[in-house]
Coordinates of C-alpha atoms (C1' of nucleotides) in Angstrom, one line a residue:
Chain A
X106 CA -5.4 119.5 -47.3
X107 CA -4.8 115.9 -47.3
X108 CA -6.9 114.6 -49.6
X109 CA -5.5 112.8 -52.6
X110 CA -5.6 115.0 -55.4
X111 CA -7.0 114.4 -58.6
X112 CA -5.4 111.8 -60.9
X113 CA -6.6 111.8 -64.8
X114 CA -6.4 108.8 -65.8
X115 CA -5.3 105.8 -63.0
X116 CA -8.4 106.3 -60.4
X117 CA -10.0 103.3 -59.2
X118 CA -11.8 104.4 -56.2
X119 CA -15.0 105.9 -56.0
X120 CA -14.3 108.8 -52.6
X121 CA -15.1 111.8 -54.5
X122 CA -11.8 114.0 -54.6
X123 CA -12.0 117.8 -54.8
X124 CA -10.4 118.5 -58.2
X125 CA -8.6 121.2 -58.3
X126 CA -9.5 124.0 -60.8
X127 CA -6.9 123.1 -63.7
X128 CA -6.7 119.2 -64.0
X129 CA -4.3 120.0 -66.0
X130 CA -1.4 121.1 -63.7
X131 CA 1.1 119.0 -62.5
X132 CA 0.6 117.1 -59.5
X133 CA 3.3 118.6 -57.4
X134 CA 1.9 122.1 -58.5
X135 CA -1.4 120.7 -57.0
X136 CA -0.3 119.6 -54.1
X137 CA 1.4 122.5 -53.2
X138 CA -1.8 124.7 -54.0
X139 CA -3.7 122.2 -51.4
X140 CA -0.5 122.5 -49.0
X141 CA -0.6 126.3 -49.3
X142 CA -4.3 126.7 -49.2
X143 CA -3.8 125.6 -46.0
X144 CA -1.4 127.7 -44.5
X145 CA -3.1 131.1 -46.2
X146 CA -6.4 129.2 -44.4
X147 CA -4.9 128.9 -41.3
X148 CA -5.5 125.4 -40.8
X149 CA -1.8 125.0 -40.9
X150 CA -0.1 128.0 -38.1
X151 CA 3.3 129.1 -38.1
X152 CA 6.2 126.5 -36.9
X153 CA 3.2 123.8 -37.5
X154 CA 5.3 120.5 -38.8
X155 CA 4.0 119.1 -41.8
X156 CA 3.4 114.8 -42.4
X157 CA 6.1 113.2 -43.2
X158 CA 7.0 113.2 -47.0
X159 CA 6.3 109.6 -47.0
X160 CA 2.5 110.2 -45.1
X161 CA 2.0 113.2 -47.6
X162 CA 2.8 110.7 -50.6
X163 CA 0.1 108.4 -48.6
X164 CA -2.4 110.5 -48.1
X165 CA -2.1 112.0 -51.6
X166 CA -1.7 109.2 -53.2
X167 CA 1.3 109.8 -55.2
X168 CA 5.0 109.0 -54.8
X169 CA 7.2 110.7 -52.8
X170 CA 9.4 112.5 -55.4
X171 CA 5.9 113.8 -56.5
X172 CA 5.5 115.4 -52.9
X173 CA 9.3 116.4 -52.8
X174 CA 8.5 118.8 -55.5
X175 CA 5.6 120.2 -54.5
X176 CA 7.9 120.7 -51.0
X177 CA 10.6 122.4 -52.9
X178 CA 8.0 124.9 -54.4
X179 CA 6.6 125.5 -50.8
X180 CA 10.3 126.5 -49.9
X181 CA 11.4 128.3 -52.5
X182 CA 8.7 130.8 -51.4
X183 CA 9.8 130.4 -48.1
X184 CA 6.8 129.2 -46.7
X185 CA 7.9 126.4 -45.2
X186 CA 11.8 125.5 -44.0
X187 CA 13.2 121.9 -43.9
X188 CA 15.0 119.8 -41.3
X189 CA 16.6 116.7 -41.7
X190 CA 17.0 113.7 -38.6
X191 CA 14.7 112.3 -36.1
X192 CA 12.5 115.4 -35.2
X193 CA 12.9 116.4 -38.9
X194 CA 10.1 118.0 -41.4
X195 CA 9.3 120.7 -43.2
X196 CA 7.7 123.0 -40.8
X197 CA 5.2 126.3 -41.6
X198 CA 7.8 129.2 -41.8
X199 CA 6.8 132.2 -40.3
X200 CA 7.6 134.7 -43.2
X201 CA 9.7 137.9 -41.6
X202 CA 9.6 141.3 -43.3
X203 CA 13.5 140.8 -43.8
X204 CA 12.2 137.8 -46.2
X205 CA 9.5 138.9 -47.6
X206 CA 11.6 142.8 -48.8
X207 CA 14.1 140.0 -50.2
X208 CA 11.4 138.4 -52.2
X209 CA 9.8 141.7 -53.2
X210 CA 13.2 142.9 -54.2
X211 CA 14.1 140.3 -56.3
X212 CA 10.6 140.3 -57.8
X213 CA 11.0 144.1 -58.7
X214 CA 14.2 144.2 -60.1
X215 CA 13.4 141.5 -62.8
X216 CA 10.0 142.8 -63.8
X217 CA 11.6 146.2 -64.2
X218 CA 14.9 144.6 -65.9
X219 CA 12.2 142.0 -68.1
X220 CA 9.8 144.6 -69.4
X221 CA 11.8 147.6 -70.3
X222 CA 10.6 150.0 -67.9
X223 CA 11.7 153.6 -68.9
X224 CA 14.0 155.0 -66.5
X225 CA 11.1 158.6 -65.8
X226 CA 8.7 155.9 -65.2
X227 CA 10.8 154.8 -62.4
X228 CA 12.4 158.0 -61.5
X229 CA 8.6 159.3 -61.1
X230 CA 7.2 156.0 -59.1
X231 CA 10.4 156.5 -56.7
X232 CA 9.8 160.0 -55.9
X233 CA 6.2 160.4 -55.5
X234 CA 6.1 157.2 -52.7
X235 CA 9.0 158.6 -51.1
X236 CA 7.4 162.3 -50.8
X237 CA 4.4 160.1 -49.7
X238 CA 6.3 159.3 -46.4
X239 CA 8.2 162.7 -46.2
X240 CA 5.6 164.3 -43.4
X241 CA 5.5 161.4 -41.2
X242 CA 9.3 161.1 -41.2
X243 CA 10.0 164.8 -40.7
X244 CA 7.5 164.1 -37.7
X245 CA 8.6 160.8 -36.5
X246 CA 12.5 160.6 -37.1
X247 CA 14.4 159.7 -34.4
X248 CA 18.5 160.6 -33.9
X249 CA 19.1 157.3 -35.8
X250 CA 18.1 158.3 -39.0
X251 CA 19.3 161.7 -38.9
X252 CA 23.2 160.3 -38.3
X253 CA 22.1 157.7 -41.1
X254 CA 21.6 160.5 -43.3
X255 CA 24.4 162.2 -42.6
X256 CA 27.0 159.0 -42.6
X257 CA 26.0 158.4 -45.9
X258 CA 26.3 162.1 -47.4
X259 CA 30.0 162.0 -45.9
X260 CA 30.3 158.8 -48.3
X261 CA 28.9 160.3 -51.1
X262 CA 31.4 163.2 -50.6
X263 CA 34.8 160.7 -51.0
X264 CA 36.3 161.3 -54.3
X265 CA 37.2 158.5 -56.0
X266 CA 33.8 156.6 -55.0
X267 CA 32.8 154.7 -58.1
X268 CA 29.4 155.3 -59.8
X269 CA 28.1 152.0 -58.4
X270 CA 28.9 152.8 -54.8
X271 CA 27.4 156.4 -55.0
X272 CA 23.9 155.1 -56.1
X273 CA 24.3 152.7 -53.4
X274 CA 25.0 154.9 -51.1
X275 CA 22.1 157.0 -52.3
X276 CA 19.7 154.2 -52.4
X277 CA 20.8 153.9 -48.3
X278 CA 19.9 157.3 -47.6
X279 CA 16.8 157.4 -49.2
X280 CA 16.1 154.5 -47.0
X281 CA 17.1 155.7 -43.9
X282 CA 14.6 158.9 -45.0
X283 CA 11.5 155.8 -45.4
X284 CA 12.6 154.0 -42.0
X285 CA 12.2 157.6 -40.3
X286 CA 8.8 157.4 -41.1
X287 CA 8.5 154.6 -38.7
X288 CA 6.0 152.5 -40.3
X289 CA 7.0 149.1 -40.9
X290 CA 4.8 148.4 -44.0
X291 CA 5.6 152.0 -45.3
X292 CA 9.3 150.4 -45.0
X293 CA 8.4 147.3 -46.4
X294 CA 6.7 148.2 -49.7
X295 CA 8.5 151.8 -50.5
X296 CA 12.3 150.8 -49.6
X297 CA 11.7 147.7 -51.5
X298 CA 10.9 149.8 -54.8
X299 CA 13.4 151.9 -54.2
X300 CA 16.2 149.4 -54.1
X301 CA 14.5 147.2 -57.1
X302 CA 15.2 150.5 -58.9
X303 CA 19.1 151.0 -58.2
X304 CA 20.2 148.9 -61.3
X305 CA 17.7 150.9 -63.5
X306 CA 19.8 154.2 -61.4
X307 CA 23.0 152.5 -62.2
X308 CA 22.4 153.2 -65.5
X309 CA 23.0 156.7 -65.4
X310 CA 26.5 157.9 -64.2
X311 CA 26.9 160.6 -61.7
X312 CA 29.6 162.9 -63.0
X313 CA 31.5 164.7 -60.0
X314 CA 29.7 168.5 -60.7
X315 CA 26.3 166.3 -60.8
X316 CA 27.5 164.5 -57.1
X317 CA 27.3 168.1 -55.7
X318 CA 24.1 169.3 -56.5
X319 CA 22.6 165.9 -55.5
X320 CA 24.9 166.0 -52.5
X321 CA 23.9 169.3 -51.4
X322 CA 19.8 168.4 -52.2
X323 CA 20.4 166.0 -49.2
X324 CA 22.0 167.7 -47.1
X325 CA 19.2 170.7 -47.4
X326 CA 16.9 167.2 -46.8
X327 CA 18.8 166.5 -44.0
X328 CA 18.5 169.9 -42.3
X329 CA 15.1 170.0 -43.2
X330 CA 14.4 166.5 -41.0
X331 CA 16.2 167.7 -38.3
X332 CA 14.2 170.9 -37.9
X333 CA 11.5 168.3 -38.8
X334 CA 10.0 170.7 -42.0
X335 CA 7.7 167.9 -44.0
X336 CA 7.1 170.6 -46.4
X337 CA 10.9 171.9 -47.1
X338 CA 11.7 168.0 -47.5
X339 CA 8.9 167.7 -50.1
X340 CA 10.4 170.9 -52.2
X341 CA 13.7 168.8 -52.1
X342 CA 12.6 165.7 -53.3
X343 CA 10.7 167.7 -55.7
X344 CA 14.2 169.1 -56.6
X345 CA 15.7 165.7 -56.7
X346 CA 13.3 164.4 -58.9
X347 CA 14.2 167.3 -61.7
X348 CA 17.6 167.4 -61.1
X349 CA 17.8 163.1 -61.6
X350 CA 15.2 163.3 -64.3
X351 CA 17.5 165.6 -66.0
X352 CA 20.6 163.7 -65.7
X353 CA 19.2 161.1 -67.2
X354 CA 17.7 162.8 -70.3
X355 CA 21.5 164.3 -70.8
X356 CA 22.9 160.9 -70.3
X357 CA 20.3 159.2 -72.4
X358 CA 21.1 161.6 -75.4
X359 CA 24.4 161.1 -75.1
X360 CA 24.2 158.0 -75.3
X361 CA 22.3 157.9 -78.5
X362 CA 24.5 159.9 -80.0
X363 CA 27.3 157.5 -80.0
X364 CA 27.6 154.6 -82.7
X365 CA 26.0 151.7 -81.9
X366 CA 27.7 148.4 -80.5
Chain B
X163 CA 26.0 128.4 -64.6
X164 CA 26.4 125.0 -65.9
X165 CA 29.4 124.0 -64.0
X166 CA 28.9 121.1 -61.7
X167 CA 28.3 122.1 -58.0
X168 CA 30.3 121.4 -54.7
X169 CA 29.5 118.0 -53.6
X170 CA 30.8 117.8 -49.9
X171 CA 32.2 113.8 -50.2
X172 CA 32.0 112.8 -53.8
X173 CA 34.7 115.2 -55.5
X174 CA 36.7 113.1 -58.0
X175 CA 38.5 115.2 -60.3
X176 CA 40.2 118.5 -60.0
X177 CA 39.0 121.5 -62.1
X178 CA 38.3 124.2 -59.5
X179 CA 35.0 124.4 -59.1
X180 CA 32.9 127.7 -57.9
X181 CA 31.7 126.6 -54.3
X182 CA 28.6 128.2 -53.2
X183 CA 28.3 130.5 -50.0
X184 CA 26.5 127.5 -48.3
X185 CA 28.2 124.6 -48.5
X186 CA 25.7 123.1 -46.5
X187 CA 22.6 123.8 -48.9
X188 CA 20.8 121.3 -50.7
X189 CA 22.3 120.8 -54.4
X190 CA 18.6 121.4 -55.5
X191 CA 19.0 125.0 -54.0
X192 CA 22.9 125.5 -55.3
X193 CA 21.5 124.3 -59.0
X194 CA 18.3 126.8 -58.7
X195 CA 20.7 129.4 -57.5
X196 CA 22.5 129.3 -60.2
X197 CA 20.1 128.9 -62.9
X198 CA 18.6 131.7 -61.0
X199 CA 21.9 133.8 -61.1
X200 CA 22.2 133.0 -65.0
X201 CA 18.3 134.6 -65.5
X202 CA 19.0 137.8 -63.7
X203 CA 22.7 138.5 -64.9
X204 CA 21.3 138.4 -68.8
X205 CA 23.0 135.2 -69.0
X206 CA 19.9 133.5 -69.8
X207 CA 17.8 136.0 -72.0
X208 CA 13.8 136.0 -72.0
X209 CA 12.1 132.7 -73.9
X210 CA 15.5 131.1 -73.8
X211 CA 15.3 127.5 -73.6
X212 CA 17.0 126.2 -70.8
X213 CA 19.1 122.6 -71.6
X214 CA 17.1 119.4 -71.4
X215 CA 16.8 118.2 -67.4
X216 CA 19.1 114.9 -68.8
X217 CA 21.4 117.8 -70.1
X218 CA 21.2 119.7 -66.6
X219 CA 21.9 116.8 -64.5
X220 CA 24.9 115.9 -66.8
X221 CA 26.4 118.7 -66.6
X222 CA 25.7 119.7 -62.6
X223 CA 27.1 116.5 -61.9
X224 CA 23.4 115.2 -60.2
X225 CA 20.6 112.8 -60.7
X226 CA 17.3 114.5 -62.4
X227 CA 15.6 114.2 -59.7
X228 CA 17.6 116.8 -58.1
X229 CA 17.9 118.7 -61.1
X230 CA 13.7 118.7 -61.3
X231 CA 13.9 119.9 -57.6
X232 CA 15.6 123.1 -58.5
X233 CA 13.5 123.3 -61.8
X234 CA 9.9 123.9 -59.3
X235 CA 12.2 126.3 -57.1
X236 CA 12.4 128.5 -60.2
X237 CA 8.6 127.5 -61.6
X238 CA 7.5 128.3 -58.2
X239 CA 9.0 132.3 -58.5
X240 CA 7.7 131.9 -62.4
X241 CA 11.0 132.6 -63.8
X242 CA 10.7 129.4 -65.6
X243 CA 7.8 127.8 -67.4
X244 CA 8.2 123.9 -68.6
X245 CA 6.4 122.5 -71.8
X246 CA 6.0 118.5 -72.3
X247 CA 7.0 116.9 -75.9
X248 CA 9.3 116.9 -78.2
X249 CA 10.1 120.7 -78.5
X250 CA 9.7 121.1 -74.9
X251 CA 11.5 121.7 -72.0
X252 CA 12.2 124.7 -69.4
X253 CA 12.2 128.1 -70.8
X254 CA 13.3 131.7 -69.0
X255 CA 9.7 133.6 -68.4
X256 CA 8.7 136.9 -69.0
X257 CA 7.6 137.8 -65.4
X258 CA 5.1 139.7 -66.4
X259 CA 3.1 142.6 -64.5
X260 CA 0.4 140.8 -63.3
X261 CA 2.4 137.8 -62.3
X262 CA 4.6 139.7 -60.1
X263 CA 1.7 141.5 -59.0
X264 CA 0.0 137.7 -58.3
X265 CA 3.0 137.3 -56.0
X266 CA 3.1 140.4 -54.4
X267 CA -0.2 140.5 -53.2
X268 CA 0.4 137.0 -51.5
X269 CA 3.9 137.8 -49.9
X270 CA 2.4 141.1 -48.6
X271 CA -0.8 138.9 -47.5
X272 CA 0.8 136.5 -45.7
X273 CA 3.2 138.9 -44.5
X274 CA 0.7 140.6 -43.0
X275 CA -1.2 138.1 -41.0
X276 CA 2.1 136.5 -40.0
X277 CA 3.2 139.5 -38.5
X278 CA 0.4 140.9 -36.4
X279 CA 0.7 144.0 -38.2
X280 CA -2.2 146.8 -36.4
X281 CA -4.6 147.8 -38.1
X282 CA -3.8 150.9 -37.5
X283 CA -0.5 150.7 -38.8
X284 CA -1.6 149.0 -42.3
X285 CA -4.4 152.0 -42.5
X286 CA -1.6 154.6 -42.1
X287 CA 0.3 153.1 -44.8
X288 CA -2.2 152.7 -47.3
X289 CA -3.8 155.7 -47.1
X290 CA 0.1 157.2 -47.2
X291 CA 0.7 155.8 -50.2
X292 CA -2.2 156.7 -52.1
X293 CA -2.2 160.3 -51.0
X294 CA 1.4 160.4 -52.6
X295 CA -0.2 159.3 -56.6
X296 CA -3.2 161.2 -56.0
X297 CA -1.7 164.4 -57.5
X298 CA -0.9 162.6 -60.4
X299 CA -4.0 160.9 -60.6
X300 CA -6.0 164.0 -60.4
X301 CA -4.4 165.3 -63.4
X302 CA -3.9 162.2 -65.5
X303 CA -7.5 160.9 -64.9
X304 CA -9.0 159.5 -67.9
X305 CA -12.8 159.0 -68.5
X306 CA -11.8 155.1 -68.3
X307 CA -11.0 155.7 -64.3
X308 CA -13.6 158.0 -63.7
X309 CA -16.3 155.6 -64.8
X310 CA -14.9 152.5 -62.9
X311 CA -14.9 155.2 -59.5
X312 CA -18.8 155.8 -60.3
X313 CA -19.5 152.0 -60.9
X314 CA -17.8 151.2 -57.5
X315 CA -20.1 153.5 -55.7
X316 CA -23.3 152.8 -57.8
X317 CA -22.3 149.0 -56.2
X318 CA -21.7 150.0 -52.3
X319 CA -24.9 151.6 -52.7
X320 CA -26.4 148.2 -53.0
X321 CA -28.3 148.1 -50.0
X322 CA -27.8 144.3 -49.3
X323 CA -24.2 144.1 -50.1
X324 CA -22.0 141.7 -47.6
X325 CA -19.2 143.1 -45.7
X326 CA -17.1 141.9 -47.4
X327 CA -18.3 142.4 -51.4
X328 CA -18.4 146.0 -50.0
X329 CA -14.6 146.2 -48.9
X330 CA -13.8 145.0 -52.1
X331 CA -15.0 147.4 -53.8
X332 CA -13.9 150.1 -51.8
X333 CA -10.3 148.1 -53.3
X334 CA -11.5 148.4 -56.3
X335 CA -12.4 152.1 -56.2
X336 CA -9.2 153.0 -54.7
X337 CA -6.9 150.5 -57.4
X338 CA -8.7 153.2 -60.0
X339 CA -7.6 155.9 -58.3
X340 CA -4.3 154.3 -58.1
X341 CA -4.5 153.3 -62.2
X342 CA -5.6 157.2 -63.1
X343 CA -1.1 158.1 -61.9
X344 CA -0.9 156.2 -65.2
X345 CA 2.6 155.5 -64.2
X346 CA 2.5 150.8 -64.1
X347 CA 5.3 150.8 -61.0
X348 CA 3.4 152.9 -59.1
X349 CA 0.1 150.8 -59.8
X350 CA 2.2 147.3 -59.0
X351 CA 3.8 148.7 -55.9
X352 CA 0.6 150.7 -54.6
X353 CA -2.3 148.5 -55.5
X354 CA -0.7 145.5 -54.5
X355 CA -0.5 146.6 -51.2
X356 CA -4.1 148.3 -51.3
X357 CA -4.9 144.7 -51.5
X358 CA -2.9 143.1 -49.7
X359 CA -4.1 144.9 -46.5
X360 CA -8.3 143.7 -47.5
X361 CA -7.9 140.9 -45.2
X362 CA -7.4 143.3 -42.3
X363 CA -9.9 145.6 -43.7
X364 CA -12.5 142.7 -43.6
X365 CA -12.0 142.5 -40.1
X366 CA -13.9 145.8 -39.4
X367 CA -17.6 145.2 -40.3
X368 CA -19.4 148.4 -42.4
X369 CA -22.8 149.3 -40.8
X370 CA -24.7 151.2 -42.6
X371 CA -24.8 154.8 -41.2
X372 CA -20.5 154.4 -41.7
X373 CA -20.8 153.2 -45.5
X374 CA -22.9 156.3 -45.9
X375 CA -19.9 158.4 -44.5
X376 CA -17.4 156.4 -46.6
X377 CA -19.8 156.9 -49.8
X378 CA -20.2 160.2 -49.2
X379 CA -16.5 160.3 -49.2
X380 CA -16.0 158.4 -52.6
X381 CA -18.5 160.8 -54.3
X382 CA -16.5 163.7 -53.0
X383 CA -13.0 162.2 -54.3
X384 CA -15.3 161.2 -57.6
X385 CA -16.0 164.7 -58.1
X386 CA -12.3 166.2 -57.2
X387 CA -10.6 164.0 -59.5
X388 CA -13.4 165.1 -62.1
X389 CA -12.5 168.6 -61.4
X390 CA -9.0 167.5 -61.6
X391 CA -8.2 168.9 -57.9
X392 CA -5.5 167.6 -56.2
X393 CA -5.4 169.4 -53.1
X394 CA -9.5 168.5 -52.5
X395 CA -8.3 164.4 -53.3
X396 CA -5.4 164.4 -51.0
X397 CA -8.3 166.2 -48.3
X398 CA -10.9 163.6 -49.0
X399 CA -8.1 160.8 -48.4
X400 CA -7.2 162.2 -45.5
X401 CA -10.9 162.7 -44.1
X402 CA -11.3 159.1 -45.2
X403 CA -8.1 157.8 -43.2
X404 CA -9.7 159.7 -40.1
X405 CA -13.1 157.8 -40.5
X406 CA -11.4 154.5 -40.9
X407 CA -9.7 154.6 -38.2
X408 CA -12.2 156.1 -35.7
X409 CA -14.4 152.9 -37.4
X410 CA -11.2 150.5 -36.6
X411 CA -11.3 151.7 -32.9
X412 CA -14.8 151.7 -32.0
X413 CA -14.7 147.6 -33.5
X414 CA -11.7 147.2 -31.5
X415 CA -13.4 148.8 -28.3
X416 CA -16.8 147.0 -28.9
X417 CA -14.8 143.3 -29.4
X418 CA -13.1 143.8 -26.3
X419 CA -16.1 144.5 -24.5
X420 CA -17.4 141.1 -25.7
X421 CA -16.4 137.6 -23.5
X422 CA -13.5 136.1 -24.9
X423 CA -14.1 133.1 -26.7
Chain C
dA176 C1' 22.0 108.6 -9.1
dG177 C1' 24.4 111.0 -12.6
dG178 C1' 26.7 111.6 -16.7
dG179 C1' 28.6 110.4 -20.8
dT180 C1' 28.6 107.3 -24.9
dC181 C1' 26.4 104.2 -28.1
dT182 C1' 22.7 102.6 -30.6
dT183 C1' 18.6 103.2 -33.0
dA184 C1' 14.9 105.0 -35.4
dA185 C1' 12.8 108.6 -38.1
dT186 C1' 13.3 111.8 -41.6
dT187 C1' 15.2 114.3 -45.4
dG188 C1' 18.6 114.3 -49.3
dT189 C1' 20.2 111.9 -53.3
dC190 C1' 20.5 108.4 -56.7
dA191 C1' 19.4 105.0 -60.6
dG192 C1' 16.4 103.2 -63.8
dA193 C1' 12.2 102.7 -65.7
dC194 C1' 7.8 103.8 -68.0
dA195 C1' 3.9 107.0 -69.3
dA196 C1' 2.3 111.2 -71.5
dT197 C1' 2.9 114.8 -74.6
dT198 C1' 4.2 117.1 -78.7
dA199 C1' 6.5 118.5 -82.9
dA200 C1' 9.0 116.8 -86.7
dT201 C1' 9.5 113.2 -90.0
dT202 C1' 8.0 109.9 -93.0
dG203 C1' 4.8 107.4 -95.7
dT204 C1' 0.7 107.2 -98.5
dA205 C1' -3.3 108.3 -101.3
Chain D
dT246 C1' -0.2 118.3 -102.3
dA247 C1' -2.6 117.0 -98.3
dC248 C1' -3.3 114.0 -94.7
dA249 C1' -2.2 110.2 -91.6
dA250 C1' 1.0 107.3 -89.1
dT251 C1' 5.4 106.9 -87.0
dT252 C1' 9.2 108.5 -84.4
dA253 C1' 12.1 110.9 -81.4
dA254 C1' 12.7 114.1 -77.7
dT255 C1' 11.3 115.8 -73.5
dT256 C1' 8.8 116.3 -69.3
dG257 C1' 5.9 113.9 -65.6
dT258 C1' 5.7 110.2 -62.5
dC259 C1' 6.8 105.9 -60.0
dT260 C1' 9.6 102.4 -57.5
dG261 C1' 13.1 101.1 -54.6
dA262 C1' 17.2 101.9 -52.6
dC263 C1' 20.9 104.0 -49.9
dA264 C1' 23.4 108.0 -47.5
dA265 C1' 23.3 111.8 -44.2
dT266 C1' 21.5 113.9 -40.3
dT267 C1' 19.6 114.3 -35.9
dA268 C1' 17.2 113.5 -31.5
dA269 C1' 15.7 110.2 -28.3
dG270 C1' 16.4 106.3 -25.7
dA271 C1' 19.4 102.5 -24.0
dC272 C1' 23.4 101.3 -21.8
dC273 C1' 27.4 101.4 -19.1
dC274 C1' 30.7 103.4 -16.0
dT275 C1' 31.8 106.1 -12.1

DNA sequence: AGGGTCTTAATTGTCAGACAATTAATTGTA
DNA sequence: TACAATTAATTGTCTGACAATTAAGACCCT
């Protein structure tokens, strides 16, 4: 990983360098490939400390704004954190799952946002991984979830809760149904999608008479988890699924039937 | 999002500037934030031409290097992409699906072997998820998917196939049973994490009497999704997870058994 | 000897100015 | 009109410098 990098034009030794696939690249996007290779490698383990900015610019052979760059990109991924003063450096982060659902988060919501996903694809992506974990968190859940559940139905029962705050609240009990299933990656990939999809939910409005029926689908969820019924929690996400999917048809028509803006 | 940031010492003038949460965060991390911020609240629309970095650092109230700092932050998430010459400069990105399914695959990778995640664990998940779109792969299944299934096994029937050329295409077979949902969020958020977890997978080695089982398998699911069977996939996927795992332990049991090195 | 304070060195963060490389638009010319 | 040369704008990179931060070591006092 500390090999200079390839340079187009100003070479004047003769070591042969490993160029990297496109010569093309920038320099700092090189050198953070080479920095990162090396961490995904494991030559580099977690809390490692990296050279020096000023060795890296050495032993790269480029200057130290160059190296900065590549640094920042590091960073902004989160692979590596940076500490000023004596015992400073940038040192390997280890990345935690708290991080990494961020990242995954953020990365959802502005592919979904960018490429005009429509709002059943979405619905149907939601609802099929969340059945997905239904049997092992009607199996698995533990007094926690089931008072998770239930905090957030009271919530979603207040009356003058705003649209915003009642797919929020909705998004947190769907989670708390996922964490049940105590699988960590299970939580990790399917809680992520389903809170990348709450501004594509926001969308729709969630008129009082709809609340109740969605209000009452999770309380028969939450019944069915206690008594730990995979299959009766299934039917009501089933339920869910129609009853949103509908929603959203009746708001979408609605809203094509007004003028423009 | 072109107001100059908080600069702890410097401050001259006094037009109420917005601070950030973290005063203490490097200006090239306020700058990105905000860019970042003006992407995601629609501010900055797709293919938009962000001002010139002389502009930026004008108007932040920092030198370019700073400013070209928080320019990689955002090139290394790809919501920007720069351009050299005279009608260049730093435009908003379309992040498209295979981008953020780039980046998925190496947050979940690295997440992964960061974490110590068990195998066991990953193998639940995985096989959980794709269980969950095999009902609607089963009856969205086009001759497209069907054939890539029956090329994957033609290829772990290759009797002098490598470890790990076989997991992959045991990857590959299940990402086309994860393409036939025909629904792109469930492909991104399912195959990426199929993937994601080949690392671990290519820490079991597949014998030969066990590739026959797992075959045998494949052919099975081949010829349920065929016969558009839902119930006899989400059997085989279950019978698969079983084998797998038996597979995972008896490794486990036999490394263990082996001097430490 | 112990403890607190000061200095010092290493390192990242930021700046200024400069030049090279690239690319599209403009201008000039046949 | 078509093609070539020039020009201007912009990013990529370098050099050198200084500020801010932090830990370790030196020093002094009790």
């Amino acid at each position: 990983m500390t090999r200079p990098v390839a340079r187009p034009e100003t070479r004047t030794d003769t070591r042969p360098v490993t160029r990297r696939q496109k010569t093309s690249a920038d320099l700092s996007a090189q050198i953070a490939a080479a920095i990162r290779d090396a961490i995904v490698s494991g030559e580099l383990i977690v809390d490692a400390r990296l050279p020096s900015e000023a060795e890296l610019s050495a032993q790269f052979g480029v200057s130290r704004p160059t190296v900065r760059e590549a640094l920042k990109r590091l960073a902004a991924q989160s692979l590596i954190r940076t500490q000023r003063g004596a015992t400073g450096g940038a040192f390997v982060n280890r990345l935690s799952y708290a991080e990494a659902y961020r990242q995954q988060i953020t990365t959802s919501t502005l592919l979904l946002s960018m490429n005009e996903v429509d709002f059943e694809t979405a619905c149907e992506a939601r609802y099929t991984m969340e059945r997905a974990c239904a049997p092992l968190a009607a199996t698995r859940r533990e007094a926690e979830h089931l008072a998770r559940m239930h905090s957030e139905i009271a919530r979603q029962q207040e009356p003058d809760l705003t649209d915003s705050d009642f797919c929020a609240s909705d998004v947190a009990f769907h989670r708390a149904l996922v964490d049940a299933a105590m699988n960590p990656v299970l939580s990790y990939q399917l809680a992520g999608a389903v809170e990348a999809m709450q501004p594509l939910m926001n969308m729709i409005t969630f008129k009082a008479p709809y609340r109740e029926t969605l209000i009452a689908l999770h309380m028969r969820i939450a019944d069915a988890m206690e008594r730990q019924d995979a299959n009766r929690v299934v039917a009501c996400l089933d339920d869910l699924q129609s009853e949103t999917m509908a929603l959203s048809r009746k708001a979408m028509a609605q809203r094509a039937s007004l003028p423009r803006t």
